[in-house]
PDB file of C-alpha atoms in Angstrom:
ATOM      1  CA  UNK A  13     -67.483 -53.550  -0.844  1.00 53.00           C
ATOM      2  CA  UNK A  14     -65.970 -50.235   0.101  1.00 53.00           C
ATOM      3  CA  UNK A  15     -62.326 -49.860  -0.889  1.00 55.00           C
ATOM      4  CA  UNK A  16     -59.999 -48.481   1.790  1.00 54.00           C
ATOM      5  CA  UNK A  17     -58.793 -44.950   1.216  1.00 52.00           C
ATOM      6  CA  UNK A  18     -54.990 -44.828   0.709  1.00 53.00           C
ATOM      7  CA  UNK A  19     -53.256 -42.939   3.465  1.00 54.00           C
ATOM      8  CA  UNK A  20     -50.989 -40.064   2.605  1.00 50.00           C
ATOM      9  CA  UNK A  21     -47.438 -40.056   3.892  1.00 49.00           C
ATOM     10  CA  UNK A  22     -47.033 -38.362   7.217  1.00 53.00           C
ATOM     11  CA  UNK A  23     -45.594 -34.830   6.901  1.00 54.00           C
ATOM     12  CA  UNK A  24     -42.863 -35.960   9.292  1.00 51.00           C
ATOM     13  CA  UNK A  25     -41.674 -38.424   6.637  1.00 51.00           C
ATOM     14  CA  UNK A  26     -42.431 -36.307   3.577  1.00 57.00           C
ATOM     15  CA  UNK A  27     -40.129 -33.376   4.306  1.00 55.00           C
ATOM     16  CA  UNK A  28     -36.893 -35.390   4.818  1.00 58.00           C
ATOM     17  CA  UNK A  29     -37.702 -37.464   1.737  1.00 55.00           C
ATOM     18  CA  UNK A  30     -38.137 -34.325  -0.371  1.00 52.00           C
ATOM     19  CA  UNK A  31     -34.869 -32.925   0.890  1.00 55.00           C
ATOM     20  CA  UNK A  32     -33.039 -36.131  -0.022  1.00 52.00           C
ATOM     21  CA  UNK A  33     -34.581 -36.157  -3.500  1.00 51.00           C
ATOM     22  CA  UNK A  34     -33.782 -32.468  -4.111  1.00 49.00           C
ATOM     23  CA  UNK A  35     -30.193 -32.975  -2.998  1.00 50.00           C
ATOM     24  CA  UNK A  36     -29.818 -36.009  -5.251  1.00 46.00           C
ATOM     25  CA  UNK A  37     -31.226 -34.166  -8.270  1.00 43.00           C
ATOM     26  CA  UNK A  38     -29.028 -31.126  -7.622  1.00 46.00           C
ATOM     27  CA  UNK A  39     -25.920 -33.332  -7.707  1.00 46.00           C
ATOM     28  CA  UNK A  40     -26.760 -34.978 -11.016  1.00 48.00           C
ATOM     29  CA  UNK A  41     -24.184 -34.187 -13.705  1.00 58.00           C
ATOM     30  CA  UNK A  42     -22.155 -31.828 -11.464  1.00 69.00           C
ATOM     31  CA  UNK A  43     -18.527 -32.915 -11.957  1.00 78.00           C
ATOM     32  CA  UNK A  44     -16.428 -33.473  -8.860  1.00 79.00           C
ATOM     33  CA  UNK A  45     -13.735 -31.168 -10.315  1.00 86.00           C
ATOM     34  CA  UNK A  46     -16.004 -28.121  -9.992  1.00 95.00           C
ATOM     35  CA  UNK A  47     -15.270 -27.988  -6.276  1.00 95.00           C
ATOM     36  CA  UNK A  48     -11.545 -28.074  -7.042  1.00 95.00           C
ATOM     37  CA  UNK A  49     -12.034 -25.109  -9.337  1.00 96.00           C
ATOM     38  CA  UNK A  50     -13.933 -23.215  -6.656  1.00 95.00           C
ATOM     39  CA  UNK A  51     -11.139 -23.810  -4.151  1.00 95.00           C
ATOM     40  CA  UNK A  52      -8.419 -23.105  -6.770  1.00 97.00           C
ATOM     41  CA  UNK A  53      -5.277 -24.696  -5.431  1.00 96.00           C
ATOM     42  CA  UNK A  54      -2.612 -24.142  -8.105  1.00 97.00           C
ATOM     43  CA  UNK A  55      -1.135 -27.399  -9.358  1.00 97.00           C
ATOM     44  CA  UNK A  56      -4.461 -29.278  -9.123  1.00 97.00           C
ATOM     45  CA  UNK A  57      -5.493 -31.304 -12.178  1.00 97.00           C
ATOM     46  CA  UNK A  58      -9.069 -30.921 -13.461  1.00 97.00           C
ATOM     47  CA  UNK A  59     -10.996 -32.142 -16.509  1.00 97.00           C
ATOM     48  CA  UNK A  60     -12.735 -30.539 -19.483  1.00 96.00           C
ATOM     49  CA  UNK A  61     -16.199 -31.316 -18.147  1.00 96.00           C
ATOM     50  CA  UNK A  62     -15.489 -29.584 -14.854  1.00 97.00           C
ATOM     51  CA  UNK A  63     -14.130 -26.503 -16.625  1.00 97.00           C
ATOM     52  CA  UNK A  64     -17.239 -26.334 -18.806  1.00 96.00           C
ATOM     53  CA  UNK A  65     -19.547 -26.667 -15.776  1.00 96.00           C
ATOM     54  CA  UNK A  66     -17.637 -24.063 -13.773  1.00 97.00           C
ATOM     55  CA  UNK A  67     -17.319 -21.671 -16.721  1.00 97.00           C
ATOM     56  CA  UNK A  68     -14.083 -21.090 -18.606  1.00 97.00           C
ATOM     57  CA  UNK A  69     -14.555 -17.332 -18.194  1.00 97.00           C
ATOM     58  CA  UNK A  70     -13.976 -17.822 -14.451  1.00 97.00           C
ATOM     59  CA  UNK A  71     -10.677 -19.615 -15.108  1.00 98.00           C
ATOM     60  CA  UNK A  72      -8.805 -16.695 -16.679  1.00 98.00           C
ATOM     61  CA  UNK A  73      -9.212 -13.770 -14.321  1.00 98.00           C
ATOM     62  CA  UNK A  74      -7.164 -10.980 -12.761  1.00 98.00           C
ATOM     63  CA  UNK A  75      -7.913  -9.648  -9.292  1.00 98.00           C
ATOM     64  CA  UNK A  76      -6.445  -7.655  -6.445  1.00 98.00           C
ATOM     65  CA  UNK A  77      -4.032  -9.829  -4.503  1.00 98.00           C
ATOM     66  CA  UNK A  78      -5.998 -11.656  -1.776  1.00 98.00           C
ATOM     67  CA  UNK A  79      -4.688 -11.258   1.769  1.00 98.00           C
ATOM     68  CA  UNK A  80      -3.897 -14.978   2.038  1.00 97.00           C
ATOM     69  CA  UNK A  81      -1.728 -14.817  -1.088  1.00 98.00           C
ATOM     70  CA  UNK A  82       0.032 -11.608  -0.090  1.00 98.00           C
ATOM     71  CA  UNK A  83       0.919 -13.097   3.299  1.00 97.00           C
ATOM     72  CA  UNK A  84       2.707 -15.909   1.450  1.00 97.00           C
ATOM     73  CA  UNK A  85       4.595 -13.388  -0.708  1.00 98.00           C
ATOM     74  CA  UNK A  86       5.930 -11.157   2.067  1.00 97.00           C
ATOM     75  CA  UNK A  87       9.602 -11.892   2.729  1.00 96.00           C
ATOM     76  CA  UNK A  88       9.851 -14.107  -0.362  1.00 97.00           C
ATOM     77  CA  UNK A  89       9.022 -12.506  -3.726  1.00 97.00           C
ATOM     78  CA  UNK A  90       7.758  -9.353  -2.001  1.00 97.00           C
ATOM     79  CA  UNK A  91      11.006  -8.619  -0.201  1.00 94.00           C
ATOM     80  CA  UNK A  92      11.894  -5.880   2.218  1.00 92.00           C
ATOM     81  CA  UNK A  93      12.392  -2.634   0.323  1.00 90.00           C
ATOM     82  CA  UNK A  94      10.115  -3.657  -2.542  1.00 94.00           C
ATOM     83  CA  UNK A  95       9.407  -0.496  -4.525  1.00 92.00           C
ATOM     84  CA  UNK A  96       6.232  -1.819  -6.188  1.00 95.00           C
ATOM     85  CA  UNK A  97       3.009  -1.147  -4.303  1.00 97.00           C
ATOM     86  CA  UNK A  98       0.776  -4.127  -3.653  1.00 97.00           C
ATOM     87  CA  UNK A  99      -2.042  -2.161  -5.304  1.00 98.00           C
ATOM     88  CA  UNK A 100      -0.039  -2.094  -8.554  1.00 98.00           C
ATOM     89  CA  UNK A 101       0.087  -5.882  -8.724  1.00 98.00           C
ATOM     90  CA  UNK A 102      -2.592  -8.358  -9.750  1.00 98.00           C
ATOM     91  CA  UNK A 103      -3.161 -12.012  -8.933  1.00 98.00           C
ATOM     92  CA  UNK A 104      -4.085 -14.142 -11.953  1.00 98.00           C
ATOM     93  CA  UNK A 105      -5.945 -17.411 -12.056  1.00 98.00           C
ATOM     94  CA  UNK A 106      -5.093 -19.300 -15.227  1.00 98.00           C
ATOM     95  CA  UNK A 107      -5.497 -22.746 -16.734  1.00 98.00           C
ATOM     96  CA  UNK A 108      -2.670 -24.481 -18.572  1.00 98.00           C
ATOM     97  CA  UNK A 109      -2.002 -27.871 -20.107  1.00 98.00           C
ATOM     98  CA  UNK A 110       1.117 -29.961 -19.633  1.00 98.00           C
ATOM     99  CA  UNK A 111       2.791 -32.112 -22.291  1.00 98.00           C
ATOM    100  CA  UNK A 112       0.421 -34.974 -21.430  1.00 97.00           C
ATOM    101  CA  UNK A 113      -2.556 -32.740 -22.183  1.00 97.00           C
ATOM    102  CA  UNK A 114      -3.707 -32.575 -18.561  1.00 98.00           C
ATOM    103  CA  UNK A 115      -5.541 -29.394 -17.496  1.00 98.00           C
ATOM    104  CA  UNK A 116      -3.875 -27.813 -14.468  1.00 98.00           C
ATOM    105  CA  UNK A 117      -4.847 -24.869 -12.272  1.00 98.00           C
ATOM    106  CA  UNK A 118      -2.227 -22.117 -12.489  1.00 98.00           C
ATOM    107  CA  UNK A 119      -1.517 -18.818 -10.783  1.00 98.00           C
ATOM    108  CA  UNK A 120       0.659 -15.780 -11.369  1.00 98.00           C
ATOM    109  CA  UNK A 121       1.307 -12.309  -9.968  1.00 98.00           C
ATOM    110  CA  UNK A 122       2.026  -9.522 -12.440  1.00 98.00           C
ATOM    111  CA  UNK A 123       1.863  -5.743 -12.821  1.00 98.00           C
ATOM    112  CA  UNK A 124      -1.684  -4.494 -13.333  1.00 98.00           C
ATOM    113  CA  UNK A 125      -0.723  -2.923 -16.694  1.00 98.00           C
ATOM    114  CA  UNK A 126      -0.060  -6.352 -18.265  1.00 98.00           C
ATOM    115  CA  UNK A 127      -2.753  -8.358 -16.464  1.00 98.00           C
ATOM    116  CA  UNK A 128      -5.197  -8.189 -19.368  1.00 98.00           C
ATOM    117  CA  UNK A 129      -2.466  -9.130 -21.861  1.00 98.00           C
ATOM    118  CA  UNK A 130      -1.410 -12.160 -19.843  1.00 98.00           C
ATOM    119  CA  UNK A 131      -4.914 -13.504 -19.239  1.00 98.00           C
ATOM    120  CA  UNK A 132      -5.583 -13.242 -22.996  1.00 98.00           C
ATOM    121  CA  UNK A 133      -2.250 -14.863 -23.924  1.00 98.00           C
ATOM    122  CA  UNK A 134      -2.574 -17.799 -21.548  1.00 98.00           C
ATOM    123  CA  UNK A 135      -6.207 -18.386 -22.479  1.00 98.00           C
ATOM    124  CA  UNK A 136      -5.194 -18.671 -26.120  1.00 98.00           C
ATOM    125  CA  UNK A 137      -2.256 -20.954 -25.246  1.00 98.00           C
ATOM    126  CA  UNK A 138      -4.719 -23.140 -23.323  1.00 98.00           C
ATOM    127  CA  UNK A 139      -6.967 -23.355 -26.392  1.00 98.00           C
ATOM    128  CA  UNK A 140      -3.947 -24.117 -28.583  1.00 97.00           C
ATOM    129  CA  UNK A 141      -2.898 -26.868 -26.138  1.00 98.00           C
ATOM    130  CA  UNK A 142       0.532 -25.277 -25.813  1.00 98.00           C
ATOM    131  CA  UNK A 143       2.358 -27.262 -23.104  1.00 98.00           C
ATOM    132  CA  UNK A 144       3.339 -25.503 -19.875  1.00 98.00           C
ATOM    133  CA  UNK A 145       4.429 -27.897 -17.163  1.00 98.00           C
ATOM    134  CA  UNK A 146       3.980 -25.824 -14.030  1.00 98.00           C
ATOM    135  CA  UNK A 147       2.599 -22.381 -13.122  1.00 98.00           C
ATOM    136  CA  UNK A 148       2.986 -21.550  -9.440  1.00 98.00           C
ATOM    137  CA  UNK A 149       4.033 -18.413  -7.596  1.00 98.00           C
ATOM    138  CA  UNK A 150       7.793 -18.340  -7.045  1.00 97.00           C
ATOM    139  CA  UNK A 151       6.952 -18.044  -3.333  1.00 98.00           C
ATOM    140  CA  UNK A 152       6.415 -21.820  -3.390  1.00 97.00           C
ATOM    141  CA  UNK A 153      10.205 -21.922  -3.825  1.00 97.00           C
ATOM    142  CA  UNK A 154      10.783 -19.215  -1.172  1.00 97.00           C
ATOM    143  CA  UNK A 155      11.375 -16.677  -3.940  1.00 96.00           C
ATOM    144  CA  UNK A 156      14.525 -18.566  -5.017  1.00 96.00           C
ATOM    145  CA  UNK A 157      14.703 -18.033  -8.773  1.00 94.00           C
ATOM    146  CA  UNK A 158      17.104 -20.934  -9.377  1.00 95.00           C
ATOM    147  CA  UNK A 159      14.841 -23.396  -7.586  1.00 97.00           C
ATOM    148  CA  UNK A 160      11.795 -22.112  -9.442  1.00 98.00           C
ATOM    149  CA  UNK A 161      13.555 -22.434 -12.804  1.00 97.00           C
ATOM    150  CA  UNK A 162      14.934 -25.893 -12.015  1.00 97.00           C
ATOM    151  CA  UNK A 163      11.356 -27.014 -11.292  1.00 98.00           C
ATOM    152  CA  UNK A 164      10.387 -25.751 -14.763  1.00 98.00           C
ATOM    153  CA  UNK A 165       8.016 -23.299 -13.136  1.00 98.00           C
ATOM    154  CA  UNK A 166       6.490 -20.580 -15.321  1.00 98.00           C
ATOM    155  CA  UNK A 167       6.268 -17.375 -13.263  1.00 98.00           C
ATOM    156  CA  UNK A 168       6.283 -13.585 -13.349  1.00 98.00           C
ATOM    157  CA  UNK A 169       6.681 -11.313 -10.299  1.00 98.00           C
ATOM    158  CA  UNK A 170       9.763 -11.621  -8.093  1.00 97.00           C
ATOM    159  CA  UNK A 171      11.370  -8.538  -6.578  1.00 95.00           C
ATOM    160  CA  UNK A 172      15.018  -9.341  -7.229  1.00 88.00           C
ATOM    161  CA  UNK A 173      18.107  -8.184  -9.058  1.00 75.00           C
ATOM    162  CA  UNK A 174      19.401  -9.596 -12.315  1.00 70.00           C
ATOM    163  CA  UNK A 175      21.768 -12.408 -11.361  1.00 67.00           C
ATOM    164  CA  UNK A 176      25.351 -11.163 -11.326  1.00 61.00           C
ATOM    165  CA  UNK A 177      24.207  -7.518 -11.418  1.00 62.00           C
ATOM    166  CA  UNK A 178      22.984  -4.713  -9.170  1.00 66.00           C
ATOM    167  CA  UNK A 179      20.212  -3.875 -11.641  1.00 78.00           C
ATOM    168  CA  UNK A 180      16.631  -4.749 -10.776  1.00 89.00           C
ATOM    169  CA  UNK A 181      15.068  -7.371 -13.026  1.00 88.00           C
ATOM    170  CA  UNK A 182      11.906  -6.670 -15.025  1.00 94.00           C
ATOM    171  CA  UNK A 183      10.417  -9.408 -12.830  1.00 96.00           C
ATOM    172  CA  UNK A 184      10.730  -6.913  -9.955  1.00 96.00           C
ATOM    173  CA  UNK A 185       8.069  -4.804 -11.653  1.00 95.00           C
ATOM    174  CA  UNK A 186       5.912  -7.785 -12.584  1.00 97.00           C
ATOM    175  CA  UNK A 187       6.551  -7.011 -16.251  1.00 98.00           C
ATOM    176  CA  UNK A 188       8.409 -10.190 -17.269  1.00 98.00           C
ATOM    177  CA  UNK A 189       7.361 -13.832 -17.623  1.00 98.00           C
ATOM    178  CA  UNK A 190       9.605 -16.893 -17.782  1.00 98.00           C
ATOM    179  CA  UNK A 191       8.097 -19.792 -19.739  1.00 98.00           C
ATOM    180  CA  UNK A 192       9.168 -23.404 -19.075  1.00 98.00           C
ATOM    181  CA  UNK A 193      12.575 -22.157 -17.851  1.00 98.00           C
ATOM    182  CA  UNK A 194      14.282 -25.520 -17.373  1.00 98.00           C
ATOM    183  CA  UNK A 195      14.009 -26.288 -21.086  1.00 98.00           C
ATOM    184  CA  UNK A 196      14.595 -22.682 -22.188  1.00 98.00           C
ATOM    185  CA  UNK A 197      17.546 -21.525 -20.108  1.00 98.00           C
ATOM    186  CA  UNK A 198      19.308 -18.191 -19.925  1.00 96.00           C
ATOM    187  CA  UNK A 199      22.717 -18.497 -21.600  1.00 96.00           C
ATOM    188  CA  UNK A 200      25.595 -16.039 -21.069  1.00 91.00           C
ATOM    189  CA  UNK A 201      29.028 -16.255 -22.668  1.00 87.00           C
ATOM    190  CA  UNK A 202      31.811 -14.081 -21.258  1.00 82.00           C
ATOM    191  CA  UNK A 203      35.513 -14.372 -22.027  1.00 81.00           C
ATOM    192  CA  UNK A 204      34.903 -17.707 -23.680  1.00 80.00           C
ATOM    193  CA  UNK A 205      33.076 -19.120 -20.667  1.00 87.00           C
ATOM    194  CA  UNK A 206      29.388 -20.037 -20.832  1.00 90.00           C
ATOM    195  CA  UNK A 207      27.065 -19.916 -17.835  1.00 93.00           C
ATOM    196  CA  UNK A 208      23.569 -21.382 -17.916  1.00 95.00           C
ATOM    197  CA  UNK A 209      20.635 -20.638 -15.620  1.00 95.00           C
ATOM    198  CA  UNK A 210      19.268 -22.888 -14.367  1.00 97.00           C
ATOM    199  CA  UNK A 211      22.360 -25.088 -14.347  1.00 96.00           C
ATOM    200  CA  UNK A 212      20.058 -28.123 -14.507  1.00 96.00           C
ATOM    201  CA  UNK A 213      18.999 -26.927 -17.973  1.00 96.00           C
ATOM    202  CA  UNK A 214      22.539 -26.746 -19.403  1.00 96.00           C
ATOM    203  CA  UNK A 215      21.942 -29.421 -22.039  1.00 96.00           C
ATOM    204  CA  UNK A 216      19.007 -27.363 -23.359  1.00 97.00           C
ATOM    205  CA  UNK A 217      21.348 -24.465 -24.128  1.00 96.00           C
ATOM    206  CA  UNK A 218      21.782 -26.480 -27.312  1.00 95.00           C
ATOM    207  CA  UNK A 219      18.659 -25.240 -29.064  1.00 94.00           C
ATOM    208  CA  UNK A 220      18.666 -28.151 -31.509  1.00 94.00           C
ATOM    209  CA  UNK A 221      17.838 -30.485 -28.631  1.00 92.00           C
ATOM    210  CA  UNK A 222      14.145 -31.351 -28.814  1.00 90.00           C
ATOM    211  CA  UNK A 223      11.673 -31.137 -25.945  1.00 95.00           C
ATOM    212  CA  UNK A 224       7.918 -30.826 -25.559  1.00 97.00           C
ATOM    213  CA  UNK A 225       8.593 -27.644 -23.582  1.00 98.00           C
ATOM    214  CA  UNK A 226      11.095 -26.019 -25.944  1.00 97.00           C
ATOM    215  CA  UNK A 227      10.200 -22.445 -26.910  1.00 98.00           C
ATOM    216  CA  UNK A 228      11.240 -21.359 -30.397  1.00 97.00           C
ATOM    217  CA  UNK A 229      11.011 -18.228 -32.478  1.00 96.00           C
ATOM    218  CA  UNK A 230       7.750 -18.324 -34.440  1.00 97.00           C
ATOM    219  CA  UNK A 231       5.976 -20.885 -32.256  1.00 97.00           C
ATOM    220  CA  UNK A 232       2.547 -20.192 -30.757  1.00 98.00           C
ATOM    221  CA  UNK A 233       3.924 -18.801 -27.521  1.00 98.00           C
ATOM    222  CA  UNK A 234       6.467 -16.519 -29.200  1.00 98.00           C
ATOM    223  CA  UNK A 235       3.879 -15.186 -31.654  1.00 98.00           C
ATOM    224  CA  UNK A 236       1.304 -14.405 -28.973  1.00 98.00           C
ATOM    225  CA  UNK A 237       3.674 -12.624 -26.598  1.00 98.00           C
ATOM    226  CA  UNK A 238       5.275 -10.526 -29.316  1.00 98.00           C
ATOM    227  CA  UNK A 239       1.840  -9.682 -30.763  1.00 98.00           C
ATOM    228  CA  UNK A 240       0.997  -8.217 -27.344  1.00 98.00           C
ATOM    229  CA  UNK A 241       4.124  -6.066 -27.362  1.00 98.00           C
ATOM    230  CA  UNK A 242       6.470  -8.222 -25.283  1.00 98.00           C
ATOM    231  CA  UNK A 243      10.167  -8.534 -26.178  1.00 98.00           C
ATOM    232  CA  UNK A 244      11.770 -11.978 -26.265  1.00 98.00           C
ATOM    233  CA  UNK A 245      15.063 -12.636 -24.481  1.00 97.00           C
ATOM    234  CA  UNK A 246      16.037 -15.053 -27.228  1.00 97.00           C
ATOM    235  CA  UNK A 247      16.607 -12.033 -29.479  1.00 96.00           C
ATOM    236  CA  UNK A 248      19.114 -10.376 -27.175  1.00 95.00           C
ATOM    237  CA  UNK A 249      22.678 -10.088 -28.435  1.00 89.00           C
ATOM    238  CA  UNK A 250      25.018 -10.648 -25.485  1.00 87.00           C
ATOM    239  CA  UNK A 251      22.658 -12.841 -23.443  1.00 93.00           C
ATOM    240  CA  UNK A 252      20.192 -15.384 -24.771  1.00 96.00           C
ATOM    241  CA  UNK A 253      17.320 -15.709 -22.315  1.00 97.00           C
ATOM    242  CA  UNK A 254      15.103 -18.173 -24.154  1.00 98.00           C
ATOM    243  CA  UNK A 255      12.483 -18.422 -21.394  1.00 98.00           C
ATOM    244  CA  UNK A 256      11.972 -14.678 -21.001  1.00 98.00           C
ATOM    245  CA  UNK A 257       9.366 -12.189 -22.288  1.00 98.00           C
ATOM    246  CA  UNK A 258       9.157  -8.649 -20.949  1.00 97.00           C
ATOM    247  CA  UNK A 259       7.545  -5.254 -21.493  1.00 96.00           C
TER     248      UNK A 259
END
């Protein structure tokens, strides 16, 4: 008895089947969070596996400010009369962890001369699991420093004057960073009267009050910034700006 010869699949069926199989295999073990990293919307939570798949080296980078970002800055942190050229500023993509240990996509604009310092500092803080609650451009708060601080937003560039003064802030040059500002307020005492910025952080002017986001002399954050040549506002004499590091 002659056995029937098995028929091969029709080419019309084979090609779609191969495409389906190749697509399925290409998706194996690719974390969903990788796409979030590619899109990079600051404030998005991702996981360790996604960071590893995407490449940590791509998560701590400095670049020229993209047009879409600069459009959001104009009229907010990049105000009319800004004396810093766009070409002198850099946009940073950074990862940070909050007090719950969640990995969050962050962003920052700084002066190009400190971009390398800041990417190195924040990468080390990420490894050390140092808690930073939020890291968005102050433009999210329309460039309003008080709103940004009250939201405990860690930020850098904002072309503005020192509050209560005509002097430009170091933030205007992109040379200062405020870390977890709600829990590390700026405290001024004049003529026996104490003002606190942000006002919502007044109770944290008492530096004995504990918090996951409290910044202290000698902690990981303080050591890293000062090792990179930044000065800490907590060391100032007439004003104590516990959130502030500047060059």
